[in-house]
XYZ file of C-alpha atoms in Angstrom:
676
model
C -20.419 -21.540 34.816
C -18.465 -19.171 32.611
C -17.738 -20.183 29.025
C -13.959 -20.489 28.506
C -13.000 -19.174 25.090
C -10.293 -21.676 24.260
C -11.698 -25.140 24.752
C -14.625 -25.246 22.312
C -13.465 -22.661 19.784
C -12.005 -25.213 17.398
C -15.384 -26.949 17.073
C -17.022 -26.018 13.753
C -20.234 -24.015 13.902
C -22.494 -26.840 12.638
C -21.427 -29.047 15.558
C -22.524 -26.501 18.144
C -25.668 -24.681 19.053
C -25.201 -21.135 17.798
C -25.959 -19.663 21.183
C -23.163 -21.646 22.806
C -20.571 -19.500 21.052
C -21.461 -16.541 23.222
C -21.245 -15.761 26.862
C -23.339 -12.651 27.359
C -22.320 -10.645 30.372
C -23.008 -7.096 31.426
C -21.863 -4.915 28.554
C -18.647 -2.940 28.933
C -18.693 0.783 28.346
C -19.425 1.792 24.778
C -16.716 3.303 22.607
C -15.650 6.648 23.968
C -16.933 6.023 27.509
C -14.830 5.293 30.546
C -14.170 2.341 32.799
C -13.093 2.711 36.405
C -11.248 -0.600 36.300
C -7.469 -0.633 36.402
C -5.653 -2.651 33.763
C -5.302 -6.230 34.956
C -3.196 -9.223 33.996
C -4.294 -12.821 34.383
C -2.283 -15.822 33.323
C -2.345 -19.609 33.454
C -0.164 -22.264 31.840
C -1.457 -21.534 28.349
C -2.745 -17.973 28.107
C -2.062 -14.432 29.192
C -5.122 -12.185 29.508
C -5.012 -8.377 29.297
C -8.172 -6.810 30.770
C -9.131 -3.154 31.272
C -12.858 -3.635 31.868
C -13.714 -2.654 28.277
C -12.095 -5.512 26.416
C -10.118 -8.635 27.232
C -7.314 -9.876 24.989
C -6.165 -13.498 25.259
C -2.578 -14.165 24.165
C -1.136 -17.652 23.810
C 1.924 -18.038 26.030
C 3.502 -20.364 23.471
C 3.744 -18.051 20.513
C 2.298 -14.696 21.466
C -0.671 -15.107 19.137
C -3.862 -13.145 19.769
C -6.281 -16.019 20.240
C -9.347 -14.129 21.438
C -10.655 -10.614 21.891
C -13.690 -10.308 24.138
C -15.766 -7.180 23.725
C -19.348 -6.018 23.965
C -20.565 -9.284 25.491
C -19.059 -11.489 22.771
C -16.418 -13.956 23.890
C -14.376 -13.769 20.707
C -14.400 -11.313 17.800
C -11.744 -13.384 16.037
C -12.567 -16.400 13.884
C -13.276 -19.291 16.248
C -13.237 -21.818 13.403
C -9.511 -21.210 12.980
C -6.797 -22.670 15.147
C -5.771 -20.450 18.046
C -2.570 -19.413 16.216
C -4.485 -18.417 13.071
C -6.553 -15.477 14.316
C -4.263 -12.577 15.172
C -0.542 -12.764 14.445
C 2.597 -11.328 12.840
C 4.134 -13.027 9.831
C 7.071 -12.626 7.490
C 8.011 -13.882 4.029
C 11.759 -14.286 3.548
C 14.320 -16.180 1.537
C 18.046 -16.724 1.378
C 20.277 -14.019 -0.019
C 20.945 -15.743 -3.352
C 17.217 -16.116 -4.079
C 15.261 -13.890 -6.434
C 11.617 -12.976 -6.730
C 8.984 -11.732 -4.315
C 7.991 -15.064 -2.779
C 9.857 -17.192 -0.291
C 9.556 -19.019 2.990
C 6.397 -18.175 4.888
C 6.975 -17.832 8.628
C 4.388 -17.000 11.243
C 6.326 -15.301 14.016
C 6.371 -17.471 17.142
C 7.386 -15.760 20.355
C 9.075 -18.440 22.439
C 9.741 -16.254 25.481
C 7.117 -14.282 27.401
C 7.753 -11.338 29.713
C 5.754 -8.596 31.422
C 7.473 -5.284 30.641
C 5.115 -2.804 32.339
C 2.344 -3.580 34.806
C 0.475 -0.932 36.747
C -3.068 0.366 37.047
C -2.712 2.580 33.951
C -0.745 0.392 31.552
C 0.147 -3.178 30.757
C 2.853 -4.045 28.219
C 3.734 -7.627 27.359
C 6.618 -8.931 25.256
C 6.938 -12.151 23.257
C 10.377 -12.683 21.773
C 11.777 -14.936 19.088
C 15.559 -15.354 19.290
C 17.661 -16.647 16.412
C 20.781 -18.773 16.639
C 22.636 -21.062 14.251
C 20.410 -24.015 15.063
C 17.447 -21.979 13.765
C 18.810 -22.374 10.225
C 17.799 -26.025 10.241
C 14.284 -25.011 11.268
C 14.066 -22.536 8.377
C 13.615 -19.534 10.626
C 14.498 -16.043 9.453
C 17.820 -14.773 10.884
C 16.115 -12.214 13.074
C 15.465 -11.467 16.687
C 11.846 -10.351 16.911
C 10.254 -8.747 19.945
C 6.449 -8.510 19.704
C 4.833 -6.045 22.078
C 1.191 -5.635 23.128
C 0.098 -2.599 25.145
C -3.224 -2.022 26.872
C -4.086 1.289 28.542
C -6.720 2.165 31.076
C -10.020 3.444 29.611
C -8.845 2.485 26.120
C -11.150 0.723 23.656
C -8.378 -1.166 21.980
C -4.928 -2.711 21.885
C -1.621 -1.249 20.713
C 0.695 -3.583 18.798
C 4.291 -3.100 17.741
C 7.444 -5.111 17.182
C 11.202 -4.710 17.010
C 13.033 -6.622 14.264
C 16.807 -7.041 14.568
C 19.500 -8.615 12.379
C 22.954 -8.844 13.893
C 26.145 -8.234 11.977
C 27.465 -11.786 12.231
C 24.268 -13.421 10.984
C 23.590 -14.690 7.432
C 22.399 -12.393 4.669
C 18.765 -12.791 3.642
C 15.905 -11.116 1.745
C 12.480 -10.056 3.022
C 9.593 -9.375 0.615
C 6.888 -8.995 3.284
C 6.224 -8.150 6.940
C 2.675 -7.671 8.197
C 0.149 -8.170 10.993
C -3.048 -10.128 10.321
C -6.455 -10.250 11.992
C -9.051 -12.828 10.957
C -12.503 -11.933 12.213
C -15.713 -13.876 12.750
C -17.340 -14.479 9.388
C -20.677 -15.095 11.082
C -20.640 -11.566 12.502
C -18.564 -9.108 10.428
C -20.022 -8.489 6.979
C -19.525 -4.781 6.214
C -16.098 -3.457 5.217
C -14.967 0.181 5.271
C -11.610 1.450 4.037
C -12.465 5.037 3.019
C -15.424 7.419 2.914
C -16.274 6.205 -0.579
C -15.081 2.605 -0.231
C -17.563 0.784 1.964
C -19.820 -2.143 1.233
C -21.407 -5.378 2.343
C -18.990 -8.176 1.507
C -19.227 -11.800 0.380
C -18.051 -14.581 2.682
C -15.026 -16.849 2.116
C -17.284 -19.753 1.154
C -18.397 -17.787 -1.899
C -14.863 -18.085 -3.257
C -14.802 -21.890 -3.060
C -14.854 -23.826 -6.374
C -18.388 -25.001 -5.606
C -19.660 -21.413 -5.570
C -17.141 -19.353 -7.531
C -14.953 -19.511 -10.616
C -11.287 -18.601 -10.347
C -10.193 -16.009 -12.879
C -6.823 -14.680 -14.014
C -5.002 -13.654 -11.885
C -6.143 -16.314 -9.379
C -6.811 -13.831 -6.570
C -9.888 -12.821 -8.570
C -12.982 -15.020 -8.253
C -16.277 -14.654 -10.095
C -19.130 -15.302 -7.656
C -21.382 -17.756 -9.495
C -23.543 -19.154 -6.694
C -22.916 -17.005 -3.608
C -24.740 -17.619 -0.348
C -26.304 -14.160 -0.631
C -27.807 -14.042 -4.164
C -27.277 -10.287 -4.622
C -23.519 -10.922 -4.955
C -24.049 -13.154 -7.997
C -22.041 -12.023 -11.006
C -19.592 -9.904 -9.030
C -15.830 -10.327 -8.956
C -14.068 -10.456 -5.614
C -10.349 -9.676 -5.471
C -8.387 -8.452 -2.451
C -6.299 -6.143 -4.627
C -9.380 -4.124 -5.527
C -9.205 -2.667 -2.021
C -5.556 -1.565 -2.013
C -4.639 2.030 -1.162
C -1.597 4.283 -1.003
C 0.268 4.285 2.300
C -0.602 7.937 2.850
C -4.317 7.075 2.657
C -4.240 3.962 4.866
C -4.940 5.449 8.273
C -8.025 3.494 9.356
C -9.869 0.543 7.865
C -11.776 -2.456 9.106
C -15.092 -4.210 9.551
C -18.533 -3.694 11.080
C -20.672 -6.531 12.410
C -24.332 -6.960 11.697
C -26.804 -5.621 14.244
C -29.403 -7.758 15.984
C -32.010 -7.298 18.711
C -29.637 -8.702 21.315
C -26.276 -7.509 19.959
C -25.474 -3.937 18.897
C -23.257 -3.523 15.846
C -19.514 -3.479 16.503
C -16.553 -2.105 14.609
C -13.083 -3.664 14.428
C -10.514 -1.198 13.098
C -6.820 -1.091 12.304
C -5.496 2.442 12.868
C -2.048 3.304 11.496
C -1.165 6.697 13.013
C 1.930 7.286 10.855
C 3.576 5.917 7.725
C 7.117 6.412 9.039
C 7.736 2.685 9.512
C 6.174 1.515 6.228
C 8.371 0.811 3.223
C 8.266 2.673 -0.068
C 7.076 6.097 1.011
C 3.642 7.739 0.850
C 2.677 6.507 -2.632
C 3.458 2.832 -2.060
C 0.271 0.800 -2.490
C -0.644 -1.865 0.046
C -3.455 -4.212 0.919
C -6.004 -3.148 3.545
C -9.012 -5.348 4.350
C -10.654 -8.029 2.243
C -12.955 -11.059 2.249
C -12.304 -13.347 5.192
C -13.176 -11.118 6.937
C -9.494 -10.154 7.156
C -7.886 -6.862 8.073
C -4.169 -6.185 7.674
C -1.392 -3.875 8.741
C 1.232 -4.003 5.986
C 4.698 -2.849 7.007
C 6.773 -4.160 4.101
C 5.512 -5.615 0.838
C 6.524 -5.986 -2.789
C 3.011 -5.338 -4.089
C 2.855 -2.792 -6.930
C 6.642 -2.539 -6.993
C 8.179 -5.996 -7.334
C 11.707 -7.035 -6.467
C 12.888 -3.446 -6.244
C 11.363 -3.139 -2.765
C 12.457 -6.510 -1.422
C 14.559 -5.761 1.645
C 18.038 -7.226 1.235
C 20.051 -7.505 4.444
C 23.699 -8.241 3.749
C 26.252 -10.258 5.669
C 28.127 -8.042 8.135
C 25.151 -5.670 8.222
C 23.442 -4.715 11.459
C 19.813 -3.719 11.076
C 17.056 -2.908 13.541
C 13.641 -1.358 13.032
C 10.488 -0.736 15.056
C 7.212 -1.453 13.251
C 4.296 0.347 14.878
C 2.651 0.805 17.245
C -0.614 0.434 15.415
C -3.909 0.589 17.298
C -6.637 -2.036 17.155
C -9.742 -0.010 17.961
C -13.159 -1.400 18.872
C -16.439 0.492 18.956
C -20.144 -0.242 19.161
C -23.393 1.489 18.261
C -27.127 0.972 18.733
C -28.107 3.719 16.301
C -30.274 2.907 13.320
C -27.572 3.958 10.855
C -24.776 1.967 12.446
C -22.257 1.986 9.587
C -21.954 5.792 9.274
C -21.891 6.135 13.064
C -19.142 3.561 13.642
C -17.088 4.758 10.671
C -17.202 8.371 11.841
C -16.210 7.336 15.350
C -13.311 5.278 13.969
C -12.105 8.273 11.940
C -12.360 10.490 15.010
C -10.277 8.009 16.971
C -7.760 7.859 14.126
C -7.384 11.635 14.298
C -6.696 11.394 18.033
C -4.044 8.733 17.450
C -2.371 10.824 14.734
C -2.306 13.852 17.031
C -0.805 11.733 19.819
C 2.120 10.533 17.677
C 4.780 9.759 18.714
C 3.264 7.932 21.653
C 4.786 8.446 25.082
C 3.923 5.016 26.507
C 5.851 2.311 24.554
C 8.452 0.894 26.919
C 10.987 -0.263 24.348
C 14.078 1.906 24.252
C 14.171 1.390 20.479
C 10.990 3.425 20.052
C 11.878 7.102 19.857
C 9.749 9.401 22.006
C 9.150 13.012 21.005
C 12.169 14.342 22.945
C 14.401 11.978 20.953
C 13.293 13.409 17.630
C 13.971 16.502 15.559
C 12.356 18.547 12.824
C 13.164 20.125 9.450
C 11.461 23.110 7.872
C 11.902 25.368 4.883
C 10.353 26.492 1.592
C 10.300 24.639 -1.710
C 10.190 26.387 -5.074
C 10.463 25.248 -8.681
C 12.526 26.627 -11.498
C 11.192 26.139 -15.013
C 12.313 29.050 -17.182
C 9.947 28.096 -19.988
C 6.979 28.552 -17.667
C 8.147 31.535 -15.636
C 11.193 33.771 -15.359
C 10.733 33.616 -11.591
C 10.789 30.754 -9.143
C 7.396 29.077 -8.782
C 5.926 28.297 -5.366
C 5.722 24.513 -4.999
C 2.180 24.243 -3.693
C 1.004 20.774 -2.647
C 4.429 19.204 -3.165
C 5.308 15.967 -1.400
C 8.520 16.453 0.544
C 10.167 14.097 2.975
C 13.210 12.654 4.644
C 14.448 9.152 3.859
C 17.821 7.412 4.169
C 20.516 8.824 1.863
C 20.216 7.793 -1.766
C 19.545 9.040 -5.279
C 16.612 11.073 -6.626
C 13.513 8.902 -6.293
C 15.253 6.196 -4.254
C 12.688 6.676 -1.481
C 10.269 4.658 -3.642
C 12.236 1.481 -3.015
C 13.728 2.263 0.404
C 12.613 -0.305 2.967
C 15.207 -0.598 5.738
C 14.900 2.753 7.459
C 12.219 5.288 8.337
C 10.623 7.932 6.142
C 8.954 11.194 7.170
C 6.746 13.054 4.702
C 4.481 16.055 4.507
C 2.974 18.358 1.861
C 3.825 21.987 1.288
C 1.260 24.738 1.765
C 0.246 27.372 -0.798
C 3.477 29.266 -0.187
C 5.636 26.166 -0.577
C 6.395 26.079 3.141
C 6.876 22.748 4.861
C 7.616 21.484 8.343
C 8.527 17.834 8.899
C 8.251 16.937 12.559
C 9.032 14.008 14.853
C 11.975 12.704 12.842
C 14.074 9.877 14.239
C 17.657 10.734 15.012
C 19.816 9.725 12.066
C 21.144 10.669 8.630
C 18.808 11.533 5.771
C 18.465 13.129 2.386
C 15.616 15.496 1.642
C 13.435 14.324 -1.259
C 10.497 15.897 -3.047
C 8.250 15.706 -6.054
C 5.801 18.340 -7.206
C 2.457 17.613 -8.927
C 2.523 19.379 -12.281
C 6.271 18.885 -12.774
C 8.234 15.837 -13.858
C 11.185 14.313 -12.050
C 12.444 14.064 -8.483
C 14.251 16.446 -6.172
C 17.030 15.205 -3.894
C 19.403 17.425 -1.969
C 23.078 16.564 -2.171
C 23.750 17.179 1.509
C 23.157 14.588 4.201
C 21.027 16.010 7.001
C 21.918 14.727 10.453
C 18.950 14.848 12.800
C 19.654 14.916 16.529
C 17.220 14.962 19.465
C 15.560 18.349 19.769
C 17.111 19.711 16.554
C 15.110 22.141 14.448
C 16.867 22.298 11.111
C 16.065 25.224 8.820
C 17.008 24.305 5.251
C 15.883 27.703 3.992
C 14.702 28.117 0.415
C 15.131 25.038 -1.760
C 14.816 25.305 -5.542
C 14.019 22.271 -7.664
C 15.203 22.648 -11.243
C 12.599 20.710 -13.174
C 13.877 18.833 -16.250
C 13.594 21.209 -19.180
C 15.558 21.828 -22.388
C 13.182 23.910 -24.443
C 9.603 25.091 -24.863
C 6.745 22.597 -24.930
C 5.588 21.662 -28.419
C 2.899 19.336 -27.120
C 2.080 17.247 -24.050
C -0.167 14.322 -23.145
C -1.487 13.790 -19.632
C -0.830 15.392 -16.262
C 2.491 14.880 -14.423
C 1.042 13.414 -11.230
C 2.654 9.935 -11.202
C -0.568 8.115 -12.058
C -2.477 7.188 -15.198
C -5.782 8.171 -13.613
C -6.456 11.039 -16.038
C -6.415 8.766 -19.078
C -9.303 6.790 -20.532
C -10.460 3.991 -18.242
C -13.116 1.920 -20.040
C -16.302 0.522 -18.621
C -15.788 -3.009 -17.337
C -17.098 -6.106 -18.994
C -20.595 -6.394 -17.438
C -19.840 -10.045 -16.649
C -16.959 -9.070 -14.353
C -17.898 -6.158 -12.136
C -17.445 -4.967 -8.613
C -20.515 -2.842 -7.867
C -18.516 -0.632 -5.487
C -16.561 0.820 -8.394
C -19.441 1.574 -10.733
C -19.423 5.364 -11.244
C -16.551 5.609 -8.787
C -13.395 7.773 -8.996
C -11.355 4.564 -8.707
C -13.071 2.905 -11.659
C -9.667 1.473 -12.627
C -10.123 -1.065 -9.805
C -12.515 -3.129 -11.940
C -11.424 -6.566 -13.096
C -10.355 -7.319 -16.656
C -9.955 -3.773 -17.968
C -6.789 -4.860 -19.783
C -8.953 -7.030 -22.047
C -11.043 -4.054 -23.087
C -8.158 -2.698 -25.184
C -8.633 -5.441 -27.793
C -12.378 -4.769 -27.762
C -11.786 -1.096 -28.523
C -8.910 -1.690 -30.949
C -9.611 -5.116 -32.487
C -7.426 -4.673 -35.557
C -5.370 -1.486 -35.341
C -3.570 0.022 -32.375
C -4.196 3.345 -30.681
C -3.501 6.511 -32.682
C -3.371 9.830 -30.866
C -3.415 13.040 -32.898
C -2.056 16.093 -31.108
C -4.471 19.007 -31.348
C -7.469 16.780 -32.097
C -7.436 13.862 -29.650
C -8.398 14.205 -26.000
C -6.241 12.119 -23.652
C -9.193 11.633 -21.272
C -11.065 9.895 -24.095
C -8.517 8.653 -26.599
C -5.467 7.552 -24.599
C -6.052 4.123 -23.065
C -4.892 4.024 -19.455
C -2.509 1.086 -20.015
C -0.306 0.156 -22.978
C -1.072 -3.565 -22.917
C -0.689 -6.591 -25.176
C -3.370 -7.829 -27.532
C -4.815 -11.315 -27.306
C -5.454 -12.936 -30.661
C -8.197 -15.417 -31.512
C -5.679 -18.273 -31.283
C -4.972 -17.396 -27.656
C -1.523 -15.909 -28.254
C -0.489 -12.431 -27.184
C 1.244 -9.821 -29.296
C 3.027 -6.576 -28.635
C 1.345 -3.328 -29.578
C 2.518 -0.066 -31.135
C 0.858 3.249 -30.348
C 1.232 6.281 -32.554
C 1.422 9.968 -31.648
C 0.786 12.120 -34.712
C 1.777 15.784 -34.625
C 2.671 18.676 -36.893
C 5.761 20.887 -36.844
C 5.590 24.228 -38.629
C 9.348 24.134 -38.967
C 12.290 22.012 -37.875
C 15.405 23.581 -36.430
C 18.397 22.261 -38.333
C 21.124 20.584 -36.296
C 18.963 20.935 -33.208
C 18.152 18.398 -30.516
C 14.556 17.998 -29.462
C 13.719 16.302 -26.168
C 11.054 13.655 -25.594
C 10.062 13.268 -21.932
C 8.456 9.945 -21.106
C 7.246 9.694 -17.510
C 5.959 6.230 -16.660
C 3.498 5.558 -13.839
C 3.944 1.771 -13.857
C 5.717 -0.948 -15.837
C 5.468 -4.718 -15.737
C 7.926 -6.975 -17.595
C 7.997 -4.656 -20.586
C 10.350 -3.224 -23.142
C 9.533 0.180 -24.569
C 10.906 1.099 -27.982
C 10.630 4.566 -29.494
C 10.861 5.340 -33.198
C 10.304 8.570 -35.119
C 8.703 8.593 -38.582
C 9.927 5.094 -39.379
C 8.050 2.229 -37.706
C 10.634 -0.305 -38.917
C 13.751 1.556 -37.777
C 16.266 -0.995 -36.497
C 17.668 -0.429 -34.006
C 15.019 1.891 -32.639
C 15.925 5.433 -31.628
C 15.431 4.419 -27.983
C 14.853 1.174 -26.122
C 14.359 0.796 -22.403
C 15.456 -2.795 -22.148
C 13.416 -5.117 -19.964
C 11.997 -3.030 -17.109
C 9.479 -3.218 -14.304
C 7.809 -5.774 -12.091
C 5.039 -3.572 -10.704
C 2.144 -5.849 -11.726
C -0.157 -2.855 -11.281
C -2.300 -3.823 -14.277
C -3.245 -7.221 -12.860
C -3.727 -5.802 -9.371
C -5.999 -2.944 -10.404
C -3.545 -0.212 -9.540
C -3.210 3.023 -11.481
C 0.466 3.419 -10.683
C 3.513 1.529 -9.468
C 7.093 2.781 -9.422
C 7.703 6.097 -11.183
C 10.265 6.223 -13.981
C 11.390 9.116 -16.169
C 13.146 8.819 -19.518
C 14.625 11.884 -21.211
C 15.240 11.028 -24.849
C 17.177 13.106 -27.365
C 15.476 13.391 -30.742
C 17.796 14.580 -33.482
C 16.282 17.160 -35.831
C 17.218 15.044 -38.840
C 14.561 12.518 -37.767
C 11.808 15.138 -37.914
C 10.158 16.812 -40.891
C 8.114 19.892 -41.455
C 4.351 19.282 -41.120
C 3.357 15.663 -40.356
C 5.362 13.502 -37.930
C 4.701 10.293 -36.030
C 6.274 8.927 -32.849
C 5.855 5.173 -32.490
C 5.750 3.669 -28.988
C 6.120 -0.115 -29.067
C 5.788 -2.454 -26.105
C 7.492 -5.591 -27.389
C 7.127 -8.195 -24.608
C 3.970 -10.261 -25.010
C 3.912 -13.487 -23.013
C 0.548 -12.803 -21.382
C -2.060 -10.168 -20.579
C -0.186 -8.314 -17.847
C 2.930 -7.076 -19.612
C 2.376 -3.394 -20.122
C 3.089 0.225 -19.331
C 1.069 2.969 -17.703
C 2.177 6.397 -18.843
C 2.103 9.325 -16.484
C 2.965 12.134 -18.870
C 4.577 12.656 -22.290
C 6.061 15.902 -23.585
C 8.024 16.951 -26.643
C 10.298 19.968 -26.221
C 11.854 22.063 -28.954
C 15.565 22.912 -28.833
C 16.359 25.630 -26.270
C 16.924 28.343 -28.890
C 13.154 28.372 -29.476
C 12.766 30.255 -26.154
């Protein structure tokens, strides 16, 4: 008699014989092979089953949750210890319009109406819809209509997932900090996580994070593994934010199961073929996979940006957006080196999905097919007359379309779609497959400060190929460079990142390019500068060794925190009388900070410049090396400067805890323009 995957799955493992969790049948075709079976639909009173002969996906009729995925002879890849609605699902965090902050009401999306949209031998598409009305307010449901779609294709080793979110004009205003899709996998099977070529490792299990085995640190997402089930994890720190990545780099990530004599290793992967539907543009950081084992598809989040990227839908505002499709890809391998084999195959599949975008199979009319899209192309150059008398080719620039706004507003844009690419060596770019609509063209160029934004709204229509010709970005510049610190690349990665406290390490990031992902690096500042703050001497100091990656607070012996003042010492051979010098301060991240700037007088009151309270990026606590980019252009009167020795004082005044601080991207002092 066949084992039914939904009756016994809520029974904890210790109450069952281990073997009873599996029903081993003839194995389906391995990843990349074919099945002759047409796509089939089965349904009873409780579940809808999508089956193409390679995998079977069980969806709960009351909710649209993914309750089971059968593959490779295993009846469920999802966590059977969880309730059926806590394995694969969409969720949203929202709050009422007058609320502030990045938290709110947690709502797991429940599709109350089920419908078959497409059913034939080649494709099956199923819809679960949640419909809002005034009575939903009493049930604390978000004022949204949500249509969740699942698509299975013939000969496909996976499942496509997408959704359509809609807010109607007459509905209440509200805020949304987060929209995502979640998959919780079997902790008894999946133990190896891969999110990039150089970010792969065996992972602890959730039990290792319990108070009986781990010690919660600050922030509480971080746990020191004191008595883990596998002893080799002892002394490591586990924190989901250590595995965050930029949107542009989150194309495939997931988990690999352990291999046994009877079960080949399997991979479970989330493939995101485009970033067009994700908020915040290509540099927005988001979660990927982490201990659970959990793997995520983040569509909207406030992580590494704060309230600035909370979506605020106003009263009398109509809004609709399609999130996805993403592809849940499964593969299997019997090779000896299973992890490299499955990871390579997953990357190959990701490349195929990217090349296939936009898909031609989604049935929703809200998803734009290729014939409904347009393109924009042109050439980007830079003008900086103190570097070159000629326009400079903008090689490797990030250039994209986003809803109309101001320079840099794409960083916080979260209602519409964004379309980005990078220029080639000649500054040429071509942005393809753009939704019909109105956009501004935005860009930023590594090596130059500031943001480009055209002042003309581009209207994209189906089939349009818009040639914008030669675009010239006039980089901020008043005069020649007297000195500079760092590289204008919107991160603090080039600055000094200390070794972690050996009591709080993640072995993945030892001798790793992303060494900034280690826990507790903010505390190392006080170790390196126990009494005096950082002093940087232009012409002698090396920013890769002597400029700490984050301008943080200092913790005193009594447990209190204090603001810190950094000094930049430099010489001027002469000072132009009645001239205005320009200090460029490009910030990579800020969290609840106030930056004050003084010149040659550390007690000047008021300071020459103050930023006011800025930033809620929280990048320091969450092991990021950047958040939202900010640029301050500060006039420095010549009467504040002297011939020979000068000092600029940078003070971060807010000190309520360890995570107030600033990450600098780049600092430059320019002479008055007559020095050219």
